[in-house]
Short mmCIF file of C-alpha atoms in Angstrom, two decimals:
data_model
loop_
_atom_site.label_atom_id
_atom_site.label_comp_id
_atom_site.label_asym_id
_atom_site.label_seq_id
_atom_site.Cartn_x
_atom_site.Cartn_y
_atom_site.Cartn_z
CA UNK A 116 21.49 8.93 -8.55
CA UNK A 117 19.17 6.07 -9.49
CA UNK A 118 17.75 4.62 -12.65
CA UNK A 119 14.40 5.63 -14.08
CA UNK A 120 13.54 1.96 -14.50
CA UNK A 121 13.25 1.50 -10.74
CA UNK A 122 12.17 5.01 -9.91
CA UNK A 123 8.47 4.26 -10.26
CA UNK A 124 8.70 1.68 -7.52
CA UNK A 125 10.85 3.92 -5.35
CA UNK A 126 8.40 6.80 -5.47
CA UNK A 127 5.16 4.85 -5.02
CA UNK A 128 4.78 5.80 -1.35
CA UNK A 129 6.44 9.20 -1.33
CA UNK A 130 3.21 11.17 -1.47
CA UNK A 131 -0.50 10.61 -1.40
CA UNK A 132 -2.34 9.92 -4.62
CA UNK A 133 -4.37 13.09 -4.13
CA UNK A 134 -1.92 15.34 -5.94
CA UNK A 135 -4.31 15.64 -8.89
CA UNK A 136 -8.03 16.22 -8.68
CA UNK A 137 -8.27 16.78 -4.93
CA UNK A 138 -8.72 19.56 -2.46
CA UNK A 139 -8.29 18.09 1.01
CA UNK A 140 -5.29 16.34 2.55
CA UNK A 141 -5.54 13.11 4.50
CA UNK A 142 -6.59 13.65 8.10
CA UNK A 143 -4.83 12.30 11.15
CA UNK A 144 -6.14 12.10 14.68
CA UNK A 145 -4.69 15.06 16.65
CA UNK A 146 -3.56 12.69 19.39
CA UNK A 147 -1.49 10.83 16.84
CA UNK A 148 -3.47 7.58 16.91
CA UNK A 149 -4.42 7.93 13.22
CA UNK A 150 -7.71 6.18 13.94
CA UNK A 151 -10.28 6.08 11.10
CA UNK A 152 -13.12 8.54 11.15
CA UNK A 153 -15.75 7.63 8.56
CA UNK A 154 -18.12 10.27 9.87
CA UNK A 155 -15.68 12.90 8.67
CA UNK A 156 -15.38 11.09 5.35
CA UNK A 157 -19.10 11.19 4.65
CA UNK A 158 -19.81 14.29 2.66
CA UNK A 159 -16.17 15.33 2.75
CA UNK A 160 -14.22 16.38 -0.31
CA UNK A 161 -11.94 13.86 -1.97
CA UNK A 162 -8.84 12.92 -0.01
CA UNK A 163 -6.54 9.99 0.62
CA UNK A 164 -7.19 7.45 3.34
CA UNK A 165 -5.02 7.29 6.43
CA UNK A 166 -3.17 4.06 7.15
CA UNK A 167 -5.63 3.23 9.92
CA UNK A 168 -8.55 3.71 7.55
CA UNK A 169 -6.95 1.33 5.05
CA UNK A 170 -6.57 -1.27 7.80
CA UNK A 171 -10.23 -0.89 8.72
CA UNK A 172 -11.33 -1.41 5.11
CA UNK A 173 -9.12 -4.48 4.85
CA UNK A 174 -10.79 -5.92 7.95
CA UNK A 175 -14.22 -5.27 6.48
CA UNK A 176 -13.16 -6.90 3.20
CA UNK A 177 -12.15 -10.16 4.82
CA UNK A 178 -15.23 -10.18 7.06
CA UNK A 179 -17.54 -9.77 4.05
CA UNK A 180 -15.58 -12.39 2.10
CA UNK A 181 -15.93 -14.77 5.03
CA UNK A 182 -19.68 -14.19 5.08
CA UNK A 183 -19.95 -14.80 1.32
CA UNK A 184 -17.85 -17.96 1.44
CA UNK A 185 -19.97 -19.32 4.25
CA UNK A 186 -23.06 -18.88 2.06
CA UNK A 187 -21.21 -20.76 -0.69
CA UNK A 188 -20.58 -23.65 1.69
CA UNK A 189 -16.92 -23.02 2.48
CA UNK A 190 -15.12 -22.00 5.66
CA UNK A 191 -12.99 -18.86 5.46
CA UNK A 192 -10.64 -17.60 8.15
CA UNK A 193 -9.94 -13.92 8.79
CA UNK A 194 -6.25 -14.59 9.31
CA UNK A 195 -3.55 -12.00 9.98
CA UNK A 196 -4.29 -8.42 8.99
CA UNK A 197 -1.75 -5.64 8.37
CA UNK A 198 -1.14 -3.11 11.13
CA UNK A 199 -0.77 0.64 10.72
CA UNK A 200 2.98 0.34 11.33
CA UNK A 201 3.29 -2.24 8.56
CA UNK A 202 1.71 0.17 6.06
CA UNK A 203 4.06 3.00 6.99
CA UNK A 204 7.22 1.41 5.61
CA UNK A 205 8.48 1.75 2.05
CA UNK A 206 8.72 4.84 -0.10
CA UNK A 207 11.70 6.60 -1.59
CA UNK A 208 13.34 7.66 1.66
CA UNK A 209 12.60 7.11 5.35
CA UNK A 210 11.65 10.29 7.17
CA UNK A 211 9.97 8.93 10.31
CA UNK A 212 12.79 8.51 12.84
CA UNK A 213 10.48 6.86 15.37
CA UNK A 214 9.36 4.22 12.85
CA UNK A 215 12.97 3.61 11.82
CA UNK A 216 13.99 3.19 15.47
CA UNK A 217 11.23 0.60 16.01
CA UNK A 218 11.46 -1.30 12.74
CA UNK A 219 14.65 -0.44 10.86
CA UNK A 220 13.68 -1.15 7.26
CA UNK A 221 10.86 -3.44 8.30
CA UNK A 222 12.83 -6.69 8.24
CA UNK A 223 10.99 -8.14 11.23
CA UNK A 224 7.67 -7.02 9.77
CA UNK A 225 8.53 -8.75 6.50
CA UNK A 226 9.31 -11.97 8.38
CA UNK A 227 6.00 -11.69 10.23
CA UNK A 228 4.15 -11.26 6.95
CA UNK A 229 5.93 -14.25 5.42
CA UNK A 230 5.09 -16.42 8.44
CA UNK A 231 1.45 -15.40 8.10
CA UNK A 232 1.49 -16.30 4.41
CA UNK A 233 3.06 -19.69 5.05
CA UNK A 234 0.59 -20.43 7.86
CA UNK A 235 -2.49 -19.12 6.07
CA UNK A 236 -5.37 -21.41 7.15
CA UNK A 237 -7.28 -20.68 3.95
CA UNK A 238 -4.41 -21.90 1.78
CA UNK A 239 -4.01 -24.96 3.99
CA UNK A 240 -7.71 -25.72 3.69
CA UNK A 241 -7.72 -25.33 -0.11
CA UNK A 242 -4.60 -27.46 -0.53
CA UNK A 243 -6.21 -30.29 1.43
CA UNK A 244 -9.21 -30.47 -0.91
CA UNK A 245 -9.58 -32.81 -3.84
CA UNK A 246 -8.87 -31.26 -7.23
CA UNK A 247 -12.55 -30.89 -8.05
CA UNK A 248 -13.36 -29.34 -4.68
CA UNK A 249 -10.35 -27.05 -4.88
CA UNK A 250 -11.58 -25.72 -8.23
CA UNK A 251 -15.04 -25.17 -6.74
CA UNK A 252 -13.49 -23.36 -3.76
CA UNK A 253 -11.33 -21.17 -6.01
CA UNK A 254 -14.26 -20.22 -8.21
CA UNK A 255 -16.39 -19.36 -5.19
CA UNK A 256 -13.64 -17.14 -3.82
CA UNK A 257 -12.09 -15.56 -6.91
CA UNK A 258 -14.62 -16.21 -9.64
CA UNK A 259 -14.62 -18.18 -12.87
CA UNK A 260 -13.00 -16.35 -15.82
CA UNK A 261 -15.36 -18.19 -18.13
CA UNK A 262 -18.26 -16.28 -16.55
CA UNK A 263 -16.89 -12.91 -17.65
CA UNK A 264 -13.96 -10.61 -16.94
CA UNK A 265 -13.51 -6.93 -16.22
CA UNK A 266 -10.70 -5.41 -18.30
CA UNK A 267 -8.77 -2.13 -18.08
CA UNK A 268 -6.01 -0.73 -20.28
CA UNK A 269 -3.28 0.80 -18.10
CA UNK A 270 -2.04 4.34 -18.80
CA UNK A 271 1.54 3.14 -19.23
CA UNK A 272 0.56 0.22 -21.46
CA UNK A 273 -0.76 -3.28 -21.00
CA UNK A 274 -4.10 -4.65 -19.88
CA UNK A 275 -5.25 -6.07 -16.55
CA UNK A 276 -8.29 -8.29 -16.03
CA UNK A 277 -10.25 -9.71 -13.12
CA UNK A 278 -13.28 -12.05 -12.91
CA UNK A 279 -16.67 -10.41 -12.55
CA UNK A 280 -17.97 -13.04 -10.15
CA UNK A 281 -16.85 -14.62 -6.87
CA UNK A 282 -16.86 -13.59 -3.23
CA UNK A 283 -14.01 -11.15 -3.63
CA UNK A 284 -15.89 -9.41 -6.43
CA UNK A 285 -19.06 -9.35 -4.32
CA UNK A 286 -17.13 -7.86 -1.41
CA UNK A 287 -15.73 -5.14 -3.64
CA UNK A 288 -19.17 -4.24 -4.92
CA UNK A 289 -20.65 -4.09 -1.41
CA UNK A 290 -17.92 -1.73 -0.23
CA UNK A 291 -16.93 0.36 -3.25
CA UNK A 292 -19.96 0.26 -5.52
CA UNK A 293 -20.11 -0.39 -9.27
CA UNK A 294 -17.44 -3.06 -10.02
CA UNK A 295 -16.50 -1.82 -13.47
CA UNK A 296 -16.09 1.79 -12.34
CA UNK A 297 -14.08 0.76 -9.28
CA UNK A 298 -11.75 -1.56 -11.19
CA UNK A 299 -11.04 1.05 -13.84
CA UNK A 300 -10.46 3.86 -11.32
CA UNK A 301 -8.28 1.75 -9.02
CA UNK A 302 -6.05 0.32 -11.72
CA UNK A 303 -5.67 3.68 -13.44
CA UNK A 304 -5.00 5.77 -10.31
CA UNK A 305 -2.47 3.33 -8.89
CA UNK A 306 -0.39 2.85 -12.04
CA UNK A 307 0.57 6.39 -12.96
CA UNK A 308 4.13 6.66 -11.63
CA UNK A 309 5.82 5.68 -14.94
CA UNK A 310 4.24 8.75 -16.54
CA UNK A 311 6.10 11.30 -14.42
CA UNK A 312 8.87 9.75 -12.30
CA UNK A 313 11.47 9.53 -15.14
CA UNK A 314 11.34 13.33 -15.39
CA UNK A 315 11.10 13.88 -11.65
CA UNK A 316 14.31 11.99 -10.84
CA UNK A 317 16.27 14.27 -13.19
CA UNK A 318 15.03 17.44 -11.50
CA UNK A 319 17.98 19.47 -10.21
CA UNK A 320 16.17 20.21 -6.96
CA UNK A 321 15.94 16.51 -6.15
CA UNK A 322 19.52 15.88 -7.27
CA UNK A 323 20.78 18.61 -4.92
CA UNK A 324 18.71 17.26 -2.03
CA UNK A 325 20.04 13.73 -2.54
CA UNK A 326 23.62 15.01 -2.58
CA UNK A 327 23.03 16.89 0.67
CA UNK A 328 21.50 13.75 2.19
CA UNK A 329 24.50 11.69 1.04
CA UNK A 330 26.92 14.13 2.70
CA UNK A 331 24.93 13.90 5.92
CA UNK A 332 25.03 10.09 5.78
CA UNK A 333 28.78 10.12 5.16
CA UNK A 334 29.27 12.34 8.23
CA UNK A 335 27.28 9.78 10.24
CA UNK A 336 29.58 6.99 9.05
CA UNK A 337 27.42 5.58 6.25
CA UNK A 338 28.71 6.03 2.70
CA UNK A 339 25.77 5.88 0.31
CA UNK A 340 25.04 7.98 -2.75
CA UNK A 341 21.26 7.65 -2.49
CA UNK A 342 18.46 5.92 -0.56
CA UNK A 343 18.11 3.54 -3.51
CA UNK A 344 21.65 2.29 -2.95
CA UNK A 345 20.70 1.34 0.60
CA UNK A 346 17.67 -0.58 -0.71
CA UNK A 347 19.91 -2.46 -3.14
CA UNK A 348 22.48 -3.42 -0.48
CA UNK A 349 20.21 -3.80 2.54
CA UNK A 350 19.89 -7.57 2.56
CA UNK A 351 23.59 -8.14 1.93
CA UNK A 352 24.38 -6.03 5.01
CA UNK A 353 22.53 -8.41 7.32
CA UNK A 354 23.25 -11.71 5.57
CA UNK A 355 24.60 -14.30 8.01
CA UNK A 356 23.90 -12.20 11.10
CA UNK A 357 21.81 -13.41 14.03
CA UNK A 358 18.25 -12.02 14.07
CA UNK A 359 19.10 -9.64 16.90
CA UNK A 360 22.27 -8.39 15.23
CA UNK A 361 20.54 -8.06 11.85
CA UNK A 362 17.76 -5.99 13.41
CA UNK A 363 20.24 -3.76 15.25
CA UNK A 364 22.19 -3.21 12.02
CA UNK A 365 19.00 -2.30 10.15
CA UNK A 366 17.86 0.06 12.87
CA UNK A 367 21.17 1.91 13.04
CA UNK A 368 21.26 2.54 9.30
CA UNK A 369 17.54 3.33 9.04
CA UNK A 370 17.67 5.86 11.87
CA UNK A 371 20.63 7.58 10.17
CA UNK A 372 18.73 7.66 6.85
CA UNK A 373 15.61 9.13 8.42
CA UNK A 374 17.58 11.63 10.51
CA UNK A 375 19.48 12.86 7.44
CA UNK A 376 16.25 12.98 5.45
CA UNK A 377 14.80 15.36 8.02
CA UNK A 378 18.00 17.41 8.40
CA UNK A 379 18.44 17.93 4.65
CA UNK A 380 14.70 18.07 3.85
CA UNK A 381 15.11 15.30 1.26
CA UNK A 382 11.78 13.75 2.18
CA UNK A 383 9.99 17.08 2.03
CA UNK A 384 11.65 17.90 -1.29
CA UNK A 385 10.66 14.56 -2.82
CA UNK A 386 7.07 14.91 -1.65
CA UNK A 387 6.80 18.48 -2.91
CA UNK A 388 8.25 17.59 -6.29
CA UNK A 389 6.00 14.59 -6.70
CA UNK A 390 2.94 16.73 -6.05
CA UNK A 391 4.25 19.23 -8.61
CA UNK A 392 4.98 16.63 -11.27
CA UNK A 393 1.71 14.78 -10.75
CA UNK A 394 -0.11 18.07 -11.11
CA UNK A 395 1.65 18.81 -14.40
CA UNK A 396 1.64 15.35 -15.94
CA UNK A 397 -1.59 13.70 -14.81
CA UNK A 398 -4.35 16.20 -15.53
CA UNK A 399 -5.92 13.88 -18.10
CA UNK A 400 -6.41 11.30 -15.35
CA UNK A 401 -7.83 13.68 -12.75
CA UNK A 402 -11.34 12.24 -13.09
CA UNK A 403 -10.11 8.68 -12.54
CA UNK A 404 -8.12 9.77 -9.48
CA UNK A 405 -11.09 11.65 -8.05
CA UNK A 406 -13.32 8.63 -8.63
CA UNK A 407 -10.79 6.38 -6.91
CA UNK A 408 -10.67 8.67 -3.87
CA UNK A 409 -14.45 9.07 -3.72
CA UNK A 410 -15.13 5.33 -3.92
CA UNK A 411 -12.55 4.60 -1.21
CA UNK A 412 -14.26 7.10 1.08
CA UNK A 413 -17.56 5.38 0.34
CA UNK A 414 -15.94 2.06 1.24
CA UNK A 415 -14.61 3.57 4.47
CA UNK A 416 -18.09 4.61 5.61
CA UNK A 417 -19.49 1.19 4.73
CA UNK A 418 -16.56 -0.60 6.36
CA UNK A 419 -17.23 1.05 9.70
CA UNK A 420 -20.76 -0.29 9.48
CA UNK A 421 -19.42 -3.79 8.80
CA UNK A 422 -16.76 -3.80 11.49
CA UNK A 423 -18.78 -1.86 14.05
CA UNK A 424 -17.17 -1.22 17.39
CA UNK A 425 -14.92 -4.25 17.37
CA UNK A 426 -11.55 -3.49 19.02
CA UNK A 427 -8.66 -3.22 16.55
CA UNK A 428 -6.51 -5.78 18.36
CA UNK A 429 -9.02 -8.61 18.30
CA UNK A 430 -9.98 -10.89 15.46
CA UNK A 431 -13.54 -11.67 14.41
CA UNK A 432 -14.50 -15.28 15.08
CA UNK A 433 -13.55 -17.85 12.47
CA UNK A 434 -16.07 -19.96 10.59
#
């Protein structure tokens, strides 16, 4: 079906991280807008954030970083922020036919993100500085490792570190709280897939669901053994095509994948199994996961205070 080596990546977005140590599912606006509601988060039990809530926190992060950099004597531009639709892509298998019809596999969204990266005004500003000023700018933004580092050992092995100081660190503390606790909880809770996915992908229930999905795809004119095979061949399918033709090709295949995922319940099966396997395999990390959820909800409430009533489709003023 697919190799365990890549399975961790494939399953990252299949289900919410709340499968262990939680009691409440992520909430979505009944009208379907998925708008953030920090008031509901305050005092609520641990849960995942909606995509819209993650976007709001990201906006607050860059606004606070801008404020900090201004105090340090540097301009900082808000730049392009991710949209809810951009956060919905990815995962093991597409199950949202509407998203697939709009975006295919997200090729146009990827191009948009790359254009934003290449045209980032902050990078352009830093690159135009002298070497000494560029170092000063970098240390103001990201901190100086010589002034101390936070360090966490990952559950699957290895160690990650980040500077204790800098505007990004200050922003994190203002939103999430204690830096050391947040860094440990975040890095632990978001790096657990290698501990259970190798067993999950061998589960007969998933194997049967993938085979049913593959038969459905074949009947629709697309011969693929698994969603992973599509991911591996996706770019080759559109190589050399005009942008319009490439997008149309993506959309046709993505809609078929999502439709078959719904018809055969592959998406539901994968989500159910991931919840089951996380529950069995990750009990020892339940406290870290709960802390991660709780601190993100704290950040959500604080982010709404930072962003205020600013419309989602407008950008805060630059420096």
